[in-house]
CSV table of C-alpha atoms and ligand atoms in Angstrom, one decimal:
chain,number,residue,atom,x,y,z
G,1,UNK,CA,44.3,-21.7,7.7
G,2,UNK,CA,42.4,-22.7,10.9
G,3,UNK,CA,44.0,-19.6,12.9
G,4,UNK,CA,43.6,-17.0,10.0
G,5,UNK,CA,39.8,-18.4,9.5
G,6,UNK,CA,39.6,-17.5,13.5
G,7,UNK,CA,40.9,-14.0,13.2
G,8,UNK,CA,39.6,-12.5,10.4
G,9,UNK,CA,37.3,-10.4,11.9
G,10,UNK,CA,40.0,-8.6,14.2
G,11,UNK,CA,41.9,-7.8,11.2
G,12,UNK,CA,42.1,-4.3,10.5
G,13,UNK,CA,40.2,-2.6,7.3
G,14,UNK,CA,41.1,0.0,4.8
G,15,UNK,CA,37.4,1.9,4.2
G,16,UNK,CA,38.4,4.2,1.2
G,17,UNK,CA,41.3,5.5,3.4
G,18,UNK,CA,39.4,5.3,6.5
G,19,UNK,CA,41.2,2.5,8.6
G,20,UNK,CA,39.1,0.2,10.4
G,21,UNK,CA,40.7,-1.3,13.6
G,22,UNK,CA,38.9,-4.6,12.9
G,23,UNK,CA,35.5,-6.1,10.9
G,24,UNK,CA,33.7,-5.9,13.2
G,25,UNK,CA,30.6,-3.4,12.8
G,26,UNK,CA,28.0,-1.9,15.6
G,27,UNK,CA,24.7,-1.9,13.8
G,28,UNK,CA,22.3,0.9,13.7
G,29,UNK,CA,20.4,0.7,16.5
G,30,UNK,CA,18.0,3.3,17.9
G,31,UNK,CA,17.5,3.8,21.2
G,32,UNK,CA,15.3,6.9,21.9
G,33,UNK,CA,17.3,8.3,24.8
G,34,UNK,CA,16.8,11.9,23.7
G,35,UNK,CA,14.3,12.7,25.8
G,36,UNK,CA,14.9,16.7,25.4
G,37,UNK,CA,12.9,19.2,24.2
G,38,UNK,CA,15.6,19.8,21.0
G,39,UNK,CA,15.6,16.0,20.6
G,40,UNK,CA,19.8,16.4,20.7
G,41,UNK,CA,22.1,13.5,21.3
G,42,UNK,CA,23.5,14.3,24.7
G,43,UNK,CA,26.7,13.6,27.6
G,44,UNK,CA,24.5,9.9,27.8
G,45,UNK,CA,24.8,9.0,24.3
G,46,UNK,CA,28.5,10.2,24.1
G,47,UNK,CA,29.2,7.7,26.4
G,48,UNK,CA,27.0,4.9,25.1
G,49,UNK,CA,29.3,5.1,21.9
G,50,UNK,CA,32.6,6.1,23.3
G,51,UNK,CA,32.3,2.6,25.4
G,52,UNK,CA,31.5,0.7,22.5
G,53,UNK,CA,34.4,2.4,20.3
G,54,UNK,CA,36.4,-0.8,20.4
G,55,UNK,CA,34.5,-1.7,17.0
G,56,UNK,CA,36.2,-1.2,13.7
G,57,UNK,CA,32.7,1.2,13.3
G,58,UNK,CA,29.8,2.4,14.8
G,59,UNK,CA,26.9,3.2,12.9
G,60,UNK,CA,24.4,5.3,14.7
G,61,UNK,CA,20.3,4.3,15.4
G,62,UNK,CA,18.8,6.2,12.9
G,63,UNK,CA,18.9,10.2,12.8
G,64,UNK,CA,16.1,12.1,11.3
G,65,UNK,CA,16.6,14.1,8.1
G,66,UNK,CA,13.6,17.0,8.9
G,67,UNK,CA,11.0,17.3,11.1
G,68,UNK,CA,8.6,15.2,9.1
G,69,UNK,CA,11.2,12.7,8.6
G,70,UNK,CA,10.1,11.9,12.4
G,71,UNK,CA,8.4,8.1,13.4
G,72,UNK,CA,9.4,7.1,16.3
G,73,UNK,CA,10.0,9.6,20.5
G,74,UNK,CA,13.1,10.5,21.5
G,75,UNK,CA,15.2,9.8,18.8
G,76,UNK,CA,18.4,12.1,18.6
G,77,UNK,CA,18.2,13.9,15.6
G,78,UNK,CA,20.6,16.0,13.3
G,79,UNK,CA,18.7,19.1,11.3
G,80,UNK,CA,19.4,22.3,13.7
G,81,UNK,CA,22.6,23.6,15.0
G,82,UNK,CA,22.1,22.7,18.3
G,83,UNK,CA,21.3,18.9,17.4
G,84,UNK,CA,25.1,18.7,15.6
G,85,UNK,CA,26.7,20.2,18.5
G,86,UNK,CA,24.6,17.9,20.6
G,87,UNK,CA,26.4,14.7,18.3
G,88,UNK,CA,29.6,16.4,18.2
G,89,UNK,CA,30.1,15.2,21.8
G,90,UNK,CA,29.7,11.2,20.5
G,91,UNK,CA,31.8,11.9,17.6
G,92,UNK,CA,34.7,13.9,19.8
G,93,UNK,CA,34.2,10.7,22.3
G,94,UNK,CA,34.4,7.9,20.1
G,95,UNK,CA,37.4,9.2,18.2
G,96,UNK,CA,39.2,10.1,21.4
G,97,UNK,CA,38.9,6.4,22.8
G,98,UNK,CA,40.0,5.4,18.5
G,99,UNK,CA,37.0,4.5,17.0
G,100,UNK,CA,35.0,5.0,13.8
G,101,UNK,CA,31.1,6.6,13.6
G,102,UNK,CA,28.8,7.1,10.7
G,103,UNK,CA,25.7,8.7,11.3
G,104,UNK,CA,22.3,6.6,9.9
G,105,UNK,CA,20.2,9.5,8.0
G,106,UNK,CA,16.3,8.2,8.7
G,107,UNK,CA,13.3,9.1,6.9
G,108,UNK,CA,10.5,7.2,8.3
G,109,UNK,CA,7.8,8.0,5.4
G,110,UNK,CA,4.3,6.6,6.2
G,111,UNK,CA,6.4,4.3,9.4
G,112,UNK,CA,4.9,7.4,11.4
G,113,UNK,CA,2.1,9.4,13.2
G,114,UNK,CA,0.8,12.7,13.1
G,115,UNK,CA,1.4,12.7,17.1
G,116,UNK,CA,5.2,12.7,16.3
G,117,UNK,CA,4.6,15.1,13.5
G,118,UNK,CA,3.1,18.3,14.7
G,119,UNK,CA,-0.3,17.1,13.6
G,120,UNK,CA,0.5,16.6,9.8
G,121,UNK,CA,0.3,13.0,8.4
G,122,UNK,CA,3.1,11.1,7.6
G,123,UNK,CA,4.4,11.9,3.7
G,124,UNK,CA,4.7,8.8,1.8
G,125,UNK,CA,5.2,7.3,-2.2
G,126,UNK,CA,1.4,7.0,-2.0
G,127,UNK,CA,-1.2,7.3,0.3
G,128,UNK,CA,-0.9,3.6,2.2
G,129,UNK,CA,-1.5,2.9,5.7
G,130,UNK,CA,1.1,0.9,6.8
G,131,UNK,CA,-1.2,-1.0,9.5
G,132,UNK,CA,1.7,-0.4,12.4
G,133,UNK,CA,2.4,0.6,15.6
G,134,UNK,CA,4.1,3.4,16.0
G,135,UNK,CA,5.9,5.1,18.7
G,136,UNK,CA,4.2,8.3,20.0
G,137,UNK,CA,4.4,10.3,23.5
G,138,UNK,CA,1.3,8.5,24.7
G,139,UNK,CA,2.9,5.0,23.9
G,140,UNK,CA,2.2,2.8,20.8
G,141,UNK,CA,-0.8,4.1,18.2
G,142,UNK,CA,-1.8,2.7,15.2
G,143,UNK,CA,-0.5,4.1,12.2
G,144,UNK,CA,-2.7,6.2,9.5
G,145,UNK,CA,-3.3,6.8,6.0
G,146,UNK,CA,-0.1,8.7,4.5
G,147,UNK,CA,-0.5,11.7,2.2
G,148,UNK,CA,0.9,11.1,-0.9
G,149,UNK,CA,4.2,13.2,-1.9
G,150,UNK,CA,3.8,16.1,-4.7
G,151,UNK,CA,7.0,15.9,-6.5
G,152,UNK,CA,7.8,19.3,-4.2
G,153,UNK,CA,7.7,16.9,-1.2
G,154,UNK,CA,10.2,14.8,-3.0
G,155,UNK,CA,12.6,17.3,-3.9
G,156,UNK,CA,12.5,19.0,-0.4
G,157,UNK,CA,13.4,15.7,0.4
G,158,UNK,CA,16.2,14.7,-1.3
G,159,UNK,CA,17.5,18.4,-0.4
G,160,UNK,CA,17.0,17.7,3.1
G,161,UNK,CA,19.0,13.9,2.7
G,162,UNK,CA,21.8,16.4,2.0
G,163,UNK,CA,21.7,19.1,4.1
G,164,UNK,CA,21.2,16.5,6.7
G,165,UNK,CA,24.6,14.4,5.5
G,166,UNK,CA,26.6,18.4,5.3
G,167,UNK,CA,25.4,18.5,9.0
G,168,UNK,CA,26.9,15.2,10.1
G,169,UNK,CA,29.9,16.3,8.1
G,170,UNK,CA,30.2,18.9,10.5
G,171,UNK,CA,29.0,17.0,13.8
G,172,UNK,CA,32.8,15.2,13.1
G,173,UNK,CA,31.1,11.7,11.9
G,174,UNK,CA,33.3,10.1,9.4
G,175,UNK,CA,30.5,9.6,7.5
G,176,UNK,CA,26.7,8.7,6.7
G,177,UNK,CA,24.5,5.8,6.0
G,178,UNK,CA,21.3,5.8,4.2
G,179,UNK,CA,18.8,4.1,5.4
G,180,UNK,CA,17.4,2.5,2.8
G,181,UNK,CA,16.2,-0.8,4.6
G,182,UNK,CA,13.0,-2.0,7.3
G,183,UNK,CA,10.4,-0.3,5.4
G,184,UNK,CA,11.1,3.4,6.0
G,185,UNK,CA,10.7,5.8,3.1
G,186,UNK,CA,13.2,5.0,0.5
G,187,UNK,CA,12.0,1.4,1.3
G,188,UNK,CA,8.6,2.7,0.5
G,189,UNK,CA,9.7,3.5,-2.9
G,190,UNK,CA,11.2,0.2,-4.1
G,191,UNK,CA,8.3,-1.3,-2.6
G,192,UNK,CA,5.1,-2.4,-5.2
G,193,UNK,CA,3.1,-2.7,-2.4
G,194,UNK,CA,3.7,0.6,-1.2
G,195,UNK,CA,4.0,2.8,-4.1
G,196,UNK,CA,1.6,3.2,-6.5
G,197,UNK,CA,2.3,6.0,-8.2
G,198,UNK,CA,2.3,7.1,-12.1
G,199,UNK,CA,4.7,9.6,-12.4
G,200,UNK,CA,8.4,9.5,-12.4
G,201,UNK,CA,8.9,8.0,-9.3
G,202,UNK,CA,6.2,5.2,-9.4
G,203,UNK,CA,5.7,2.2,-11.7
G,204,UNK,CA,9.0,0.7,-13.4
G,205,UNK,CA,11.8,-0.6,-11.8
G,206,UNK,CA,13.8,2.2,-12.5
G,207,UNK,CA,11.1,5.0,-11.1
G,208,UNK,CA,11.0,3.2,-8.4
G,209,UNK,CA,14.5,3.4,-7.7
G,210,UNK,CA,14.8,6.6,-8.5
G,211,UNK,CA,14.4,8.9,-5.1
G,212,UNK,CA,17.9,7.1,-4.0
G,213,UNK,CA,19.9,7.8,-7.0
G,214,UNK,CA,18.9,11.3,-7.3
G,215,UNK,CA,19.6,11.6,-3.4
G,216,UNK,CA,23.1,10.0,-4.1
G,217,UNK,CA,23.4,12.7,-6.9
G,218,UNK,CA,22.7,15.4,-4.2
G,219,UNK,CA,24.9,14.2,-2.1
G,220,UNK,CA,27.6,13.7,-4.6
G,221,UNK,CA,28.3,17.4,-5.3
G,222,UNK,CA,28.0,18.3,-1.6
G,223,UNK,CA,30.1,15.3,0.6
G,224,UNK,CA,32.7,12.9,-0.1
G,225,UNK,CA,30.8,10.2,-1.7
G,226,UNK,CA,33.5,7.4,-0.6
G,227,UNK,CA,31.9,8.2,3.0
G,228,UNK,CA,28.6,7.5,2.2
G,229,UNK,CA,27.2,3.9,2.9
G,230,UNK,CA,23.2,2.4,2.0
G,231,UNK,CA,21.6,0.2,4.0
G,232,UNK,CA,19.0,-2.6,2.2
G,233,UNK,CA,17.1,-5.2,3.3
G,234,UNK,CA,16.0,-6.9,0.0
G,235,UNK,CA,14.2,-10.0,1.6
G,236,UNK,CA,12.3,-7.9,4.1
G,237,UNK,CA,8.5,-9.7,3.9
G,238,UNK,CA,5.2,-9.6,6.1
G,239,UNK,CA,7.0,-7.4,8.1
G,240,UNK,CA,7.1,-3.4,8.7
G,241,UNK,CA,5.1,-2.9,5.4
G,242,UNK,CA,6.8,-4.5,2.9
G,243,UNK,CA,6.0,-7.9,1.1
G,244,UNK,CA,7.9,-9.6,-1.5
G,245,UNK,CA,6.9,-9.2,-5.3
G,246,UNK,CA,7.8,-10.8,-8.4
G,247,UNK,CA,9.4,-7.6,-9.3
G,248,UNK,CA,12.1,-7.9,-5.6
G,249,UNK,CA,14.8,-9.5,-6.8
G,250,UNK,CA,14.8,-7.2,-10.1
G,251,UNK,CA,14.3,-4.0,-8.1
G,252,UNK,CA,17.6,-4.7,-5.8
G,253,UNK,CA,19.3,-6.3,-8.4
G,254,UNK,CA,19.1,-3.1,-10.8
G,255,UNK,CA,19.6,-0.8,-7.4
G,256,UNK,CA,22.6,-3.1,-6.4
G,257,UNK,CA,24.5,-2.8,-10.0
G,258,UNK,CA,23.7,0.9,-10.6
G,259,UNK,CA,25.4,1.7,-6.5
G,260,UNK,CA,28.5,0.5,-8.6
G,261,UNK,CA,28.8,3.7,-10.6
G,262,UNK,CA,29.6,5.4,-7.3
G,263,UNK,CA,32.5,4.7,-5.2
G,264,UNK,CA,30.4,4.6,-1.9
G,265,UNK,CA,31.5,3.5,1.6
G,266,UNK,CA,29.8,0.4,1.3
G,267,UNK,CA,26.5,-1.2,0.8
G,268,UNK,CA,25.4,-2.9,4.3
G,269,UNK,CA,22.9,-5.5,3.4
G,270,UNK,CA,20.6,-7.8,5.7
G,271,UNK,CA,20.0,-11.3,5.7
G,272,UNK,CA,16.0,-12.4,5.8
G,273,UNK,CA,14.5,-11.4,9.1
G,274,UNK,CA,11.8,-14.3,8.8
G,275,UNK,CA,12.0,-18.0,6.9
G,276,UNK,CA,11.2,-16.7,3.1
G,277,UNK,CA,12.5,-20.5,1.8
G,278,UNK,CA,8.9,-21.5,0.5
G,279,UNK,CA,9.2,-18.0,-1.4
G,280,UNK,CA,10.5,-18.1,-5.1
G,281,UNK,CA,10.6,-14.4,-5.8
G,282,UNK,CA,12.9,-13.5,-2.7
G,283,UNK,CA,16.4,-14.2,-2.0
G,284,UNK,CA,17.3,-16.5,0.3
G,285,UNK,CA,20.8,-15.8,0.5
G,286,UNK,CA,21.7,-12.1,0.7
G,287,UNK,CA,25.1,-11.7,1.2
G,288,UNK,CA,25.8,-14.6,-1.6
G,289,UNK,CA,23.4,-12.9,-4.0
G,290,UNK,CA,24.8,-9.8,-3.5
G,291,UNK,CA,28.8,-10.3,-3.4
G,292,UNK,CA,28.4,-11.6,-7.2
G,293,UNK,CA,26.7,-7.8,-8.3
G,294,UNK,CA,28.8,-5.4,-5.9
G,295,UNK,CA,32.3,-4.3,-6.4
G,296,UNK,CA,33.0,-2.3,-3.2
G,297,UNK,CA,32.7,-2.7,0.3
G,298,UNK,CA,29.8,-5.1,1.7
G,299,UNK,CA,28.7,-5.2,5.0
G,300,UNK,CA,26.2,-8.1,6.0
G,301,UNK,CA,23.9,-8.0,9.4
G,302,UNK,CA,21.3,-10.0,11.4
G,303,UNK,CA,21.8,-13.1,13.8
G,304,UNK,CA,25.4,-13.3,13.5
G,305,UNK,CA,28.1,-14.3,16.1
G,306,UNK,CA,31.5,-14.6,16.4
G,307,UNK,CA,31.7,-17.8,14.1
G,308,UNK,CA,29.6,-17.5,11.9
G,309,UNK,CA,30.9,-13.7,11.2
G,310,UNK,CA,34.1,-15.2,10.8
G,311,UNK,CA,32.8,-18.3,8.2
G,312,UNK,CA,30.9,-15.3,6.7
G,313,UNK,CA,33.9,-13.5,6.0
G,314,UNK,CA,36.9,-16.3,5.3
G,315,UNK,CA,34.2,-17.5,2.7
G,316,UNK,CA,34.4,-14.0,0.9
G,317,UNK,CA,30.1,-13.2,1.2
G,318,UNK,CA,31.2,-10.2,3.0
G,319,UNK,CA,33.9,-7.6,3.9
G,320,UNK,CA,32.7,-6.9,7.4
G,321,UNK,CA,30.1,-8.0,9.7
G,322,UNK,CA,27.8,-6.0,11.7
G,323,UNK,CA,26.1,-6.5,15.1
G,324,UNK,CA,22.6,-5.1,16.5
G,325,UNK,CA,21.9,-6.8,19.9
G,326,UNK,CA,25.4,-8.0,21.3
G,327,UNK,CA,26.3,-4.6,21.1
G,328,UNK,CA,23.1,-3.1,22.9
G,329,UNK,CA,24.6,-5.5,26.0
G,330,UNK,CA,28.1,-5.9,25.5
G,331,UNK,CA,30.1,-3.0,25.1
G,332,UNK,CA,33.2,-4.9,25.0
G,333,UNK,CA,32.0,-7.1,22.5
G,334,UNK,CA,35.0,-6.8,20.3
G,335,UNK,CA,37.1,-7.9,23.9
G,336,UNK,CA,34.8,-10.3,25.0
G,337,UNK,CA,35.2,-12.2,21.3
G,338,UNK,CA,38.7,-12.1,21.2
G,339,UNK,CA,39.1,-14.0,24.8
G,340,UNK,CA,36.1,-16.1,23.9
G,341,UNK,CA,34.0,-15.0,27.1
G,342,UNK,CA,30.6,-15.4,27.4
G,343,UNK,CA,27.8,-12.4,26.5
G,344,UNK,CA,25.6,-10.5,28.5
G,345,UNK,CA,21.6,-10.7,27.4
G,346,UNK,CA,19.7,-7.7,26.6
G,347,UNK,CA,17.0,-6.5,28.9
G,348,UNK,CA,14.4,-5.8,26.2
G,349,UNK,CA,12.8,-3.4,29.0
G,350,UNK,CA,14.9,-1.2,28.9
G,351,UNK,CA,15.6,-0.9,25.0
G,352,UNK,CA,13.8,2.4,24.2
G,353,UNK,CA,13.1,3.5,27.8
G,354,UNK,CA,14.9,6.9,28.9
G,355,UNK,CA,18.1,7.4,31.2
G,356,UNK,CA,21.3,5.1,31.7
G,357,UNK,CA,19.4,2.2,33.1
G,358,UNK,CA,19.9,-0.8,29.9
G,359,UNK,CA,21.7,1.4,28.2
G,360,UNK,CA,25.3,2.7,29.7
G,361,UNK,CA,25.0,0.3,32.7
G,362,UNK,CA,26.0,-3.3,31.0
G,363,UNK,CA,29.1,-4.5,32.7
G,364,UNK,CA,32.6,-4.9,31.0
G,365,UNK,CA,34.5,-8.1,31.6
G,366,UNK,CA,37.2,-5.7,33.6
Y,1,FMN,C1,16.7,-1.9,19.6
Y,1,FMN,C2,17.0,-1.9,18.1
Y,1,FMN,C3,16.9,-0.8,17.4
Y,1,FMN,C4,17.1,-0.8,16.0
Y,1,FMN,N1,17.1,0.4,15.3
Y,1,FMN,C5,17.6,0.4,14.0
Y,1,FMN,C6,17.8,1.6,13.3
Y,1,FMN,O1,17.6,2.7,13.8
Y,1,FMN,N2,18.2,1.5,12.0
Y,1,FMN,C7,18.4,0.3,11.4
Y,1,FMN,O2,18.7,0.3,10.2
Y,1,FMN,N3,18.2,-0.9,12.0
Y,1,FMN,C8,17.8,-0.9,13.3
Y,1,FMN,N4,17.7,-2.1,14.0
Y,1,FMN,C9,18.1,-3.3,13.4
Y,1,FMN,C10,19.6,-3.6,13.6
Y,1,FMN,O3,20.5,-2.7,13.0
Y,1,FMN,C11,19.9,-5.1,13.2
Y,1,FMN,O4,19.6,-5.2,11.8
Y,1,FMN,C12,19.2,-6.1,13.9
Y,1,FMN,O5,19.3,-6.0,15.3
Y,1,FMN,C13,19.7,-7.5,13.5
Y,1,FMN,O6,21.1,-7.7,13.9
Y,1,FMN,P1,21.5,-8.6,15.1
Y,1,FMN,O7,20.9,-10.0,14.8
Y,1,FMN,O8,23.0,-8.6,15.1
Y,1,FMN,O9,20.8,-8.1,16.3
Y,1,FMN,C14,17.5,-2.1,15.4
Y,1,FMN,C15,17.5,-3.2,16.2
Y,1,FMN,C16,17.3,-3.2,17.5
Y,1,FMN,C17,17.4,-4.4,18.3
């Protein structure tokens, strides 16, 4: 039992039919290294993946959907021809070295700046200033008031969710992951404090809900819905626009039970970022919570390590385990866990900062 509580997460994993060397997941992570004029993911970020390929799978930093899906410089992005051939270079060089990648589709809703939009406000459930900085060409700005979305802007949106998930199709990614977490559009939606509106869309539980199940729909008739993952981060609080209401745990529970009805990749959940025990309406436990509503695949993330992945998993919460930060550092980390070395830190510098410096440069234990 002690050995087979220590291994778990090098055990291999069957993903709908896609097999999964081992449990252990790279997290989304964005790193803004397409500093091009096409905004394409480039030779740089081929390698960045292809040396971290030793996970069971990589899930890319957010991708943007549409131009005014755009919140943050940089970001390689996957709605123009050139931008999949651009990732078909990561995909070609993460499967040649035997790995796995899904593509994170990212809209950032009212998360966003008209610098990084051509001028037009961000689109948004309703017109709410988010009150954060975001990433623009001439460094951090404050963001503004959002125009609210006509049911047009909604349904262009949902169209674009798809077109955008056909593309990664044919960029070679295995599949696609919504992001549905850390306050970004869909987010925006579930959230009371951020959406206000009457119509269909706005108001119950089930409006609320509503722009992800109608995206799923989409998506549906167009991909293989087994490669399709969501990403949600129910406990999310104070933090990137989003507060807790009475209404949370309702909201994700109904969203969590309703995913069942389609036989997705997986549901990749998040753990509280900050301490929410003193708060009654949001759950403390995710992956606990979670595991007793969802009947497929369930990925948990945020401040795990090697141990506590493994308890995480041996204790059933969770079917793999995902990793944001010991990836950014070690690209080995699947290697470095399996002979118990020590990790590399992260240069927070050099996070979001252009060119191979923090990026393709962390050493490997060889
Ligand atoms: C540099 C950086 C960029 C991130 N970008 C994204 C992103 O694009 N999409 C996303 O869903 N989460 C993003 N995250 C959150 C990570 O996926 C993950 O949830 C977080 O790092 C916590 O996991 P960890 O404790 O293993 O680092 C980012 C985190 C970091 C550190």
């Amino acid at each position: 039992m002690e050995t087979k509580e220590k291994t778990l997460i090098f055990e291999p994993y069957n993903l709908n039919g896609l097999t999964l060397n081992n449990r252990i997941v790279m997290a989304p992570m964005t790193r803004s290294r397409a500093d091009n004029k096409a905004h394409t993911a480039t030779e740089l970020t081929a390698l960045y993946y292809s040396q971290r390929a030793t996970a069971g799978l990589i899930i890319t930093g957010g991708t943007f959907i549409s131009p005014e899906a755009v919140g943050v410089i940089n970001v390689p992005t996957i709605y123009s021809k050139e931008q999949i051939e651009g990732w078909r270079l990561t995909t070609d060089a993460v499967h040649k070295n035997g790995g796995k990648i899904f593509a994170q589709l990212w809209h950032t809703g009212a998360y966003s700046h008209p610098d990084v939009l051509g001028g037009n406000l961000p689109l948004a459930p309703s017109a709410n200033n988010p009150l954060l900085q975001v990433f623009t060409p001439e460094g951090f700005k404050e963001s503004v008031v959002a125009r609210e979305m006509a049911l047009e802007d909604i349904k262009r949106t949902i169209v674009d969710f798809k077109q955008a998930a056909i593309n990664a199709f044919d960029a070679g990614f295995d599949g696609v992951e919504l992001h549905g977490a850390n306050g970004y559009l869909l987010q925006q939606f579930f959230s009371k404090n951020s959406n206000w509106r009457t119509d269909a869309y706005g108001g119950s539980i089930e409006n609320r809900a509503r722009i992800l199940f109608d995206i799923l729909d989409e998506l549906k008739a167009a991909v293989d819905i087994t490669r399709v993952g969501v990403r949600l981060n129910p406990s999310l609080d104070g933090l990137m626009g989003i507060s807790v209401d009475n209404e949370t745990i309702a909201v994700y529970d109904y969203i969590v039970n309703r995913l069942n009805n389609y036989r997705l990749a997986y549901i990749h959940l998040l753990e509280p970022f900050t301490d929410v025990s003193a708060n009654p309406n949001a759950i403390q436990e995710v992956a606990k919570h979670f595991r007793k509503i969802y009947k497929g695949t369930l990925i948990i993330n945020r401040g795990f390590n090697k141990e506590t992945a493994n308890e995480v998993l041996s204790d059933g919460d969770a079917d793999l385990v995902s990793f944001g930060s010991p990836f950014i550092s070690n690209p080995d980390l699947v290697e470095r866990f399996k002979a118990n070395a020590p990790l590399n830190d992260v240069d927070k510098e050099t996070l979001y900062t252009p060119g191979a410096k923090g990026y393709t440069d962390y050493p490997t234990l060889k």
